[in-house]
CSV table of C-alpha atoms and ligand atoms in Angstrom, one decimal:
chain,number,residue,atom,x,y,z
A,1,MET,CA,-32.0,0.4,-24.5
A,2,THR,CA,-32.7,3.1,-21.7
A,3,ASP,CA,-30.1,5.9,-22.1
A,4,ASP,CA,-27.8,7.6,-24.5
A,5,VAL,CA,-24.4,6.3,-25.1
A,6,ARG,CA,-22.1,6.7,-22.2
A,7,ASN,CA,-18.4,7.6,-22.3
A,8,VAL,CA,-17.6,5.0,-19.7
A,9,ILE,CA,-19.3,2.4,-17.8
A,10,VAL,CA,-17.7,0.9,-14.7
A,11,VAL,CA,-18.5,-2.5,-13.7
A,12,GLY,CA,-17.9,-3.3,-10.4
A,13,SER,CA,-17.7,-1.3,-7.1
A,14,GLY,CA,-14.6,-2.3,-5.0
A,15,PRO,CA,-11.7,-0.1,-4.5
A,16,ALA,CA,-10.8,-0.5,-8.2
A,17,GLY,CA,-13.9,0.4,-9.9
A,18,LEU,CA,-14.7,3.4,-7.3
A,19,THR,CA,-11.3,4.7,-7.8
A,20,ALA,CA,-11.9,4.6,-11.6
A,21,ALA,CA,-15.2,6.3,-11.0
A,22,ILE,CA,-13.7,9.2,-8.9
A,23,TYR,CA,-11.2,9.8,-11.7
A,24,THR,CA,-13.5,9.5,-14.6
A,25,ALA,CA,-15.9,11.5,-12.7
A,26,ARG,CA,-13.3,14.4,-12.2
A,27,ALA,CA,-12.3,14.0,-15.7
A,28,SER,CA,-16.1,15.1,-16.8
A,29,LEU,CA,-16.9,11.5,-18.2
A,30,ASP,CA,-19.9,11.3,-16.4
A,31,PRO,CA,-19.1,7.4,-15.6
A,32,LEU,CA,-22.1,5.0,-14.6
A,33,VAL,CA,-21.0,2.6,-12.3
A,34,ILE,CA,-22.8,-0.9,-12.2
A,35,GLU,CA,-22.2,-1.7,-8.9
A,36,GLY,CA,-23.4,-5.3,-8.6
A,37,GLU,CA,-26.3,-6.6,-6.1
A,38,PRO,CA,-26.0,-8.9,-2.9
A,39,SER,CA,-26.8,-12.5,-3.6
A,40,SER,CA,-25.2,-14.2,-0.7
A,41,THR,CA,-22.9,-13.0,2.3
A,42,SER,CA,-19.8,-13.7,0.1
A,43,ASP,CA,-21.0,-11.7,-2.8
A,44,GLN,CA,-22.0,-8.0,-2.2
A,45,PRO,CA,-21.3,-4.6,-3.9
A,46,GLY,CA,-18.1,-3.0,-2.6
A,47,GLY,CA,-15.9,-5.9,-3.2
A,48,GLN,CA,-14.0,-7.9,-0.7
A,49,LEU,CA,-13.3,-5.0,1.7
A,50,MET,CA,-17.1,-5.2,2.6
A,51,LEU,CA,-16.2,-8.7,4.1
A,52,THR,CA,-13.1,-7.4,5.8
A,53,THR,CA,-12.7,-6.6,9.3
A,54,GLU,CA,-10.0,-4.0,10.1
A,55,VAL,CA,-7.7,-2.7,7.4
A,56,GLU,CA,-4.4,-1.6,8.7
A,57,ASN,CA,-2.4,-1.2,5.8
A,58,PHE,CA,-4.2,1.3,3.8
A,59,PRO,CA,-2.3,4.5,3.8
A,60,GLY,CA,-3.7,7.4,5.3
A,61,PHE,CA,-5.4,5.6,8.4
A,62,PRO,CA,-2.7,5.3,10.9
A,63,GLU,CA,-5.3,3.9,13.3
A,64,GLY,CA,-6.7,1.4,10.8
A,65,ILE,CA,-10.3,1.5,9.4
A,66,MET,CA,-13.0,-1.0,9.3
A,67,GLY,CA,-13.4,-2.3,5.5
A,68,PRO,CA,-17.0,-1.4,4.8
A,69,GLU,CA,-16.6,2.2,6.3
A,70,LEU,CA,-13.6,2.6,4.1
A,71,MET,CA,-15.7,1.6,1.1
A,72,GLN,CA,-18.5,4.0,2.0
A,73,SER,CA,-15.8,6.8,1.8
A,74,PHE,CA,-14.8,5.7,-1.7
A,75,ARG,CA,-18.5,5.8,-2.7
A,76,ASP,CA,-19.3,9.1,-1.1
A,77,GLN,CA,-16.4,10.5,-2.9
A,78,ALA,CA,-17.2,9.1,-6.3
A,79,GLU,CA,-20.6,10.4,-5.9
A,80,ARG,CA,-19.5,13.9,-4.8
A,81,PHE,CA,-17.9,14.4,-8.3
A,82,GLY,CA,-21.2,13.2,-10.0
A,83,ALA,CA,-20.6,9.3,-10.7
A,84,GLU,CA,-23.8,7.6,-11.1
A,85,ILE,CA,-24.2,4.3,-9.3
A,86,VAL,CA,-26.6,1.9,-9.8
A,87,THR,CA,-27.3,-1.4,-7.6
A,88,ALA,CA,-27.7,-4.1,-10.3
A,89,LYS,CA,-26.0,-7.1,-11.8
A,90,VAL,CA,-24.6,-7.1,-15.4
A,91,THR,CA,-26.2,-10.0,-16.9
A,92,ARG,CA,-24.4,-9.8,-20.4
A,93,LEU,CA,-21.9,-7.8,-22.2
A,94,ASP,CA,-21.2,-7.5,-25.9
A,95,LEU,CA,-17.5,-6.3,-26.6
A,96,LYS,CA,-17.8,-7.3,-30.2
A,97,THR,CA,-19.6,-4.1,-31.6
A,98,SER,CA,-18.9,-0.5,-30.7
A,99,PRO,CA,-20.3,1.2,-28.7
A,100,PHE,CA,-20.4,-1.9,-26.3
A,101,GLY,CA,-23.6,-3.2,-25.1
A,102,VAL,CA,-24.2,-3.8,-21.3
A,103,TRP,CA,-27.3,-5.7,-20.2
A,104,VAL,CA,-28.7,-5.7,-16.5
A,105,GLY,CA,-31.5,-8.0,-15.2
A,106,GLY,CA,-31.6,-10.2,-18.4
A,107,THR,CA,-29.8,-11.1,-21.6
A,108,ASP,CA,-32.5,-10.8,-24.3
A,109,GLY,CA,-33.5,-7.6,-26.5
A,110,GLU,CA,-31.7,-4.4,-26.8
A,111,PRO,CA,-28.9,-3.7,-24.2
A,112,THR,CA,-29.8,-1.7,-21.1
A,113,HIS,CA,-26.8,0.7,-21.7
A,114,ARG,CA,-24.4,1.4,-24.2
A,115,ALA,CA,-20.8,2.8,-23.8
A,116,ARG,CA,-17.8,3.8,-25.7
A,117,SER,CA,-15.6,2.5,-23.1
A,118,ILE,CA,-15.9,-0.1,-20.4
A,119,ILE,CA,-13.8,-0.6,-17.3
A,120,ILE,CA,-13.9,-3.9,-15.6
A,121,ALA,CA,-13.5,-3.9,-12.0
A,122,THR,CA,-15.6,-7.2,-11.0
A,123,GLY,CA,-12.8,-8.3,-8.5
A,124,ALA,CA,-12.6,-12.0,-7.2
A,125,SER,CA,-15.1,-14.0,-4.9
A,126,SER,CA,-14.5,-16.4,-2.0
A,127,LEU,CA,-13.7,-20.1,-2.9
A,128,MET,CA,-15.7,-22.7,-1.3
A,129,LEU,CA,-15.0,-26.4,-0.2
A,130,GLY,CA,-17.2,-27.9,-2.7
A,131,LEU,CA,-19.4,-29.5,0.0
A,132,GLU,CA,-23.1,-30.2,-0.7
A,133,ALA,CA,-23.7,-29.1,2.7
A,134,GLU,CA,-22.5,-25.7,2.3
A,135,ARG,CA,-25.3,-24.7,0.0
A,136,ARG,CA,-27.9,-25.6,2.8
A,137,LEU,CA,-25.7,-24.0,5.7
A,138,ILE,CA,-24.2,-20.8,4.1
A,139,GLY,CA,-25.8,-18.0,6.4
A,140,HIS,CA,-26.7,-20.6,8.9
A,141,GLY,CA,-23.7,-21.1,10.8
A,142,LEU,CA,-21.5,-21.2,7.7
A,143,SER,CA,-19.9,-17.8,6.6
A,144,THR,CA,-17.3,-16.5,4.5
A,145,CYS,CA,-17.5,-13.2,6.3
A,146,ALA,CA,-16.4,-12.6,10.0
A,147,THR,CA,-16.9,-8.9,9.9
A,148,CYS,CA,-20.6,-9.6,8.9
A,149,ASP,CA,-21.4,-12.6,10.8
A,150,GLY,CA,-18.7,-12.6,13.8
A,151,PHE,CA,-21.1,-11.0,16.2
A,152,PHE,CA,-23.7,-14.1,15.8
A,153,PHE,CA,-21.1,-16.6,17.6
A,154,ARG,CA,-20.6,-14.9,20.8
A,155,ASP,CA,-19.4,-17.4,23.4
A,156,GLN,CA,-19.5,-20.4,20.9
A,157,ASP,CA,-16.7,-22.7,19.9
A,158,ILE,CA,-16.2,-22.2,16.0
A,159,CYS,CA,-13.7,-22.8,13.5
A,160,VAL,CA,-11.9,-21.2,10.4
A,161,VAL,CA,-10.7,-23.4,7.3
A,162,GLY,CA,-7.6,-22.1,5.4
A,163,GLY,CA,-4.1,-21.1,6.3
A,164,GLY,CA,-3.4,-18.0,4.4
A,165,ASP,CA,-3.6,-14.3,5.8
A,166,SER,CA,-7.6,-14.1,5.3
A,167,ALA,CA,-7.9,-17.5,7.4
A,168,ILE,CA,-5.7,-15.8,10.3
A,169,GLU,CA,-7.0,-12.5,10.1
A,170,GLU,CA,-10.6,-14.0,10.1
A,171,ALA,CA,-9.8,-16.3,13.1
A,172,LEU,CA,-8.0,-13.5,15.0
A,173,PHE,CA,-11.1,-11.2,14.5
A,174,LEU,CA,-13.5,-14.2,15.7
A,175,THR,CA,-11.5,-14.3,19.0
A,176,ARG,CA,-13.3,-11.1,20.0
A,177,PHE,CA,-16.7,-12.8,20.2
A,178,ALA,CA,-16.2,-16.7,20.1
A,179,SER,CA,-15.1,-18.8,23.3
A,180,SER,CA,-12.6,-20.7,21.1
A,181,VAL,CA,-11.6,-20.7,17.5
A,182,THR,CA,-9.9,-23.7,15.7
A,183,VAL,CA,-8.1,-23.0,12.4
A,184,ILE,CA,-8.2,-26.2,10.3
A,185,HIS,CA,-5.4,-26.1,7.7
A,186,ARG,CA,-4.7,-29.2,5.1
A,187,ARG,CA,-0.9,-28.8,5.8
A,188,ASP,CA,1.4,-28.3,8.7
A,189,THR,CA,2.5,-24.9,8.1
A,190,LEU,CA,0.5,-21.7,7.6
A,191,ARG,CA,0.8,-19.8,4.3
A,192,ALA,CA,0.0,-16.5,6.1
A,193,SER,CA,2.7,-13.7,6.5
A,194,LYS,CA,5.1,-14.1,9.7
A,195,ILE,CA,3.5,-11.1,11.7
A,196,MET,CA,-0.1,-12.7,11.2
A,197,GLN,CA,1.2,-16.1,12.3
A,198,GLU,CA,3.1,-14.7,15.2
A,199,ARG,CA,-0.2,-13.0,16.4
A,200,ALA,CA,-2.2,-16.1,15.8
A,201,PHE,CA,0.3,-18.2,17.9
A,202,ALA,CA,0.1,-15.7,20.7
A,203,ASN,CA,-3.6,-15.7,20.8
A,204,PRO,CA,-4.7,-18.0,23.8
A,205,LYS,CA,-8.2,-18.4,22.3
A,206,LEU,CA,-6.9,-19.8,19.0
A,207,SER,CA,-5.8,-23.4,18.3
A,208,PHE,CA,-4.8,-25.4,15.3
A,209,LEU,CA,-5.7,-28.7,13.6
A,210,TRP,CA,-2.8,-29.4,11.2
A,211,ASN,CA,-2.8,-31.6,8.2
A,212,THR,CA,-6.7,-31.8,8.4
A,213,VAL,CA,-9.4,-31.3,5.8
A,214,VAL,CA,-13.3,-30.8,6.4
A,215,ASP,CA,-15.2,-33.8,4.8
A,216,ASP,CA,-18.7,-32.7,5.9
A,217,LEU,CA,-20.7,-30.2,7.8
A,218,ILE,CA,-23.6,-31.4,10.2
A,219,GLY,CA,-26.8,-29.9,10.5
A,220,GLU,CA,-30.1,-29.5,8.6
A,221,GLU,CA,-31.2,-25.9,9.4
A,222,GLN,CA,-28.3,-24.7,11.4
A,223,LEU,CA,-24.6,-25.7,11.8
A,224,GLU,CA,-24.1,-28.4,14.4
A,225,GLY,CA,-20.9,-30.0,13.8
A,226,VAL,CA,-17.8,-30.1,11.4
A,227,VAL,CA,-16.5,-33.5,10.3
A,228,THR,CA,-12.8,-33.6,9.8
A,229,ARG,CA,-10.2,-36.1,8.5
A,230,ASP,CA,-6.5,-36.3,9.4
A,231,VAL,CA,-4.8,-36.5,6.1
A,232,GLU,CA,-1.9,-38.5,7.6
A,233,SER,CA,-3.6,-41.0,9.9
A,234,GLY,CA,-7.0,-41.0,8.1
A,235,GLU,CA,-8.8,-40.3,11.4
A,236,VAL,CA,-12.2,-38.8,11.1
A,237,THR,CA,-13.5,-36.7,14.1
A,238,THR,CA,-16.9,-34.9,14.5
A,239,HIS,CA,-16.3,-31.5,16.3
A,240,PRO,CA,-19.4,-29.8,17.9
A,241,PHE,CA,-18.5,-26.5,16.2
A,242,THR,CA,-21.8,-24.4,15.9
A,243,GLY,CA,-19.9,-21.8,13.3
A,244,ALA,CA,-17.6,-22.5,10.5
A,245,PHE,CA,-15.7,-19.7,8.3
A,246,VAL,CA,-14.4,-20.7,5.0
A,247,ALA,CA,-11.5,-18.6,4.0
A,248,ILE,CA,-9.4,-20.6,1.4
A,249,GLY,CA,-8.9,-17.9,-1.3
A,250,HIS,CA,-10.6,-16.3,-4.3
A,251,ARG,CA,-11.5,-16.9,-7.8
A,252,PRO,CA,-11.6,-13.9,-10.4
A,253,ASN,CA,-15.0,-12.8,-11.4
A,254,THR,CA,-14.6,-13.3,-15.3
A,255,ASP,CA,-17.7,-15.3,-16.4
A,256,LEU,CA,-19.1,-12.4,-18.4
A,257,PHE,CA,-15.7,-12.2,-20.6
A,258,VAL,CA,-15.1,-15.6,-21.4
A,259,GLY,CA,-14.9,-15.8,-25.3
A,260,GLN,CA,-14.7,-12.1,-25.4
A,261,LEU,CA,-11.5,-11.0,-23.7
A,262,SER,CA,-8.2,-12.7,-23.4
A,263,LEU,CA,-7.6,-14.5,-20.0
A,264,LYS,CA,-4.6,-15.8,-18.4
A,265,ASP,CA,-4.2,-19.6,-17.9
A,266,ASN,CA,-5.3,-19.2,-14.3
A,267,GLY,CA,-8.4,-17.4,-15.3
A,268,TYR,CA,-7.5,-14.0,-14.4
A,269,LEU,CA,-8.1,-11.2,-16.9
A,270,ARG,CA,-5.0,-10.5,-19.3
A,271,THR,CA,-3.8,-6.8,-19.3
A,272,PHE,CA,-1.2,-5.5,-21.6
A,273,ASP,CA,2.0,-3.5,-21.5
A,274,ASP,CA,1.8,-2.9,-17.7
A,275,ARG,CA,-1.3,-0.8,-18.5
A,276,SER,CA,-5.0,-1.7,-18.1
A,277,HIS,CA,-5.7,-2.3,-21.5
A,278,THR,CA,-7.4,-5.6,-22.4
A,279,SER,CA,-7.3,-7.5,-25.6
A,280,VAL,CA,-10.5,-5.3,-26.7
A,281,ASP,CA,-9.6,-1.8,-27.8
A,282,GLY,CA,-11.8,0.6,-25.4
A,283,VAL,CA,-12.0,-2.1,-22.7
A,284,PHE,CA,-9.9,-1.7,-19.6
A,285,ALA,CA,-9.3,-3.8,-16.4
A,286,CYS,CA,-8.4,-3.0,-13.0
A,287,GLY,CA,-8.3,-4.7,-9.6
A,288,ASP,CA,-8.5,-8.2,-8.4
A,289,VAL,CA,-10.2,-9.5,-11.4
A,290,GLN,CA,-6.6,-9.0,-13.3
A,291,ASP,CA,-4.3,-9.0,-10.6
A,292,ASP,CA,-3.1,-12.5,-9.2
A,293,TRP,CA,-0.2,-11.3,-7.7
A,294,TYR,CA,-0.6,-8.2,-5.3
A,295,ARG,CA,-4.3,-8.5,-4.6
A,296,GLN,CA,-4.2,-5.6,-2.2
A,297,ALA,CA,-6.8,-2.7,-1.6
A,298,ILE,CA,-4.4,-0.1,-2.3
A,299,THR,CA,-2.9,-2.1,-5.5
A,300,ALA,CA,-6.6,-2.3,-6.7
A,301,ALA,CA,-7.1,1.4,-6.1
A,302,GLY,CA,-4.2,2.3,-7.8
A,303,SER,CA,-5.0,0.0,-10.8
A,304,GLY,CA,-8.4,1.8,-10.9
A,305,CYS,CA,-6.9,5.0,-11.2
A,306,MET,CA,-4.7,3.8,-14.0
A,307,ALA,CA,-7.6,2.4,-16.1
A,308,ALA,CA,-9.5,5.7,-15.7
A,309,ILE,CA,-6.5,7.7,-17.1
A,310,ASP,CA,-6.2,4.9,-19.7
A,311,ALA,CA,-10.0,5.2,-20.7
A,312,GLU,CA,-9.8,9.1,-20.8
A,313,ARG,CA,-6.7,9.2,-23.1
A,314,TRP,CA,-8.1,6.3,-25.4
A,315,LEU,CA,-11.5,8.3,-25.5
A,316,GLU,CA,-9.6,11.5,-26.5
A,317,ARG,CA,-7.7,9.8,-28.9
A,318,MET,CA,-10.9,8.4,-30.6
A,319,GLY,CA,-12.0,11.7,-30.6
A,320,HIS,CA,-14.8,11.9,-28.0
B,1,LIG,P1,-4.2,-17.7,0.0
B,1,LIG,O1,-3.1,-16.9,0.5
B,1,LIG,O2,-4.2,-18.3,-1.4
B,1,LIG,O3,-4.5,-18.9,1.0
B,1,LIG,C1,-5.6,-19.8,1.0
B,1,LIG,C2,-5.3,-20.9,1.8
B,1,LIG,O4,-6.4,-21.8,1.9
B,1,LIG,C3,-4.0,-21.5,2.1
B,1,LIG,O5,-3.6,-21.9,3.1
B,1,LIG,C4,-4.5,-22.9,1.2
B,1,LIG,O6,-3.7,-24.2,1.6
B,1,LIG,C5,-6.0,-23.1,1.8
B,1,LIG,N1,-6.8,-23.9,0.7
B,1,LIG,C6,-6.9,-23.4,-0.5
B,1,LIG,N2,-8.0,-24.4,-1.2
B,1,LIG,C7,-8.3,-25.4,0.0
B,1,LIG,C8,-9.3,-26.4,0.0
B,1,LIG,N3,-9.8,-26.8,-1.0
B,1,LIG,N4,-9.3,-27.0,1.0
B,1,LIG,C9,-8.6,-26.4,2.3
B,1,LIG,N5,-7.7,-25.4,2.2
B,1,LIG,C10,-7.6,-24.8,1.2
B,1,LIG,O7,-5.7,-16.9,-0.1
B,1,LIG,P2,-6.0,-15.6,1.2
B,1,LIG,O8,-5.7,-16.0,2.5
B,1,LIG,O9,-7.4,-15.3,0.7
B,1,LIG,O10,-5.1,-14.4,0.8
B,1,LIG,C11,-5.2,-13.9,-0.6
B,1,LIG,C12,-4.1,-12.7,-0.6
B,1,LIG,O11,-4.4,-11.7,0.0
B,1,LIG,C13,-2.8,-13.3,-0.2
B,1,LIG,O12,-1.6,-12.7,-1.0
B,1,LIG,C14,-2.7,-12.6,1.0
B,1,LIG,O13,-1.4,-12.3,1.6
B,1,LIG,C15,-3.5,-11.4,1.1
B,1,LIG,N6,-4.1,-10.8,2.1
B,1,LIG,C16,-3.7,-10.0,3.1
B,1,LIG,C17,-4.1,-9.8,4.4
B,1,LIG,C18,-3.4,-9.0,5.2
B,1,LIG,O14,-2.2,-8.3,4.9
B,1,LIG,N7,-4.1,-8.2,6.2
B,1,LIG,C19,-5.3,-10.2,4.6
B,1,LIG,C20,-6.0,-11.1,3.6
B,1,LIG,C21,-5.3,-11.3,2.4
B,1,LIG,P3,-2.2,-24.3,1.2
B,1,LIG,O15,-1.4,-23.5,2.1
B,1,LIG,O16,-1.8,-25.7,1.5
B,1,LIG,O17,-2.0,-23.9,-0.3
């Protein structure tokens, strides 16, 4: 154990975690934010906005703002009020004894930190297709982040897999760089919102492969092609795409809490009474790890504020 018992530790540093940090810092609770650490292009501190292009619907930015720039502003604001932010991954949590134990960098011995309350804001991660080749080619032509990697695909023919808002947003962004962008979708209609669909259909650089799934990715050290299968005709085709972006949804990051906190059937953390309370007293959850419905930056930020106020009031009730 390296420090005294903290009032509050925030796990995660997306809009939810950093909003919770701003509010708890301004309440003089000296929050420690354990922000995570980069382990792949789809797993970075700062949450999904770090992997997003232009954010047009976050109130207060009439001209839009780039996701990473918005997250830097959240961070600066939290630090301005004294939040301590460490770049590390939580490897174990003990929510069964109070104060709670938090380990980083290992799971043995005494906890690295202890806290009277915990705010969980671990978000959600990109889903992958489950192909063996994905491990080999991620970062080598295969990506889950158009903002991070779009620049590398200038004047190339590339594809995006998925049919939701994320897929269309990524595809539209990528048309700024690539010669052509093909959206590969397993059905014949998009799930994306109407306004995104209209923009996509109007973009001359975008085309669609309907009723099509990706069976394999070609290339040893660099992506050289994408093997698709038409789910109706069974026809298999190899396309010479040199870039592929997977945008098929997300999974809540709840591995640390299995067996300790109540989860919903779909794996998201359960919160109670329209508040941020979890099944353990003193543990609060906010953002995409508990939101399977709205999943927006602004709702994540709002729920981070709720978790901070709930934690503050709980600490006060407990006499801290
Ligand atoms: P999503 O809405 O769940 O869409 C996932 C897409 O991937 C669907 O089209 C789905 O196909 C497809 N898919 C899922 N698993 C697949 C697999 N194994 N193989 C092939 N395709 C697969 O996820 P999302 O696009 O990430 O969006 C998540 C939420 O964030 C949504 O509520 C969305 O509106 C919101 N969002 C909004 C914006 C914006 O407003 N600018 C931007 C991004 C996201 P099916 O359609 O057949 O199920």
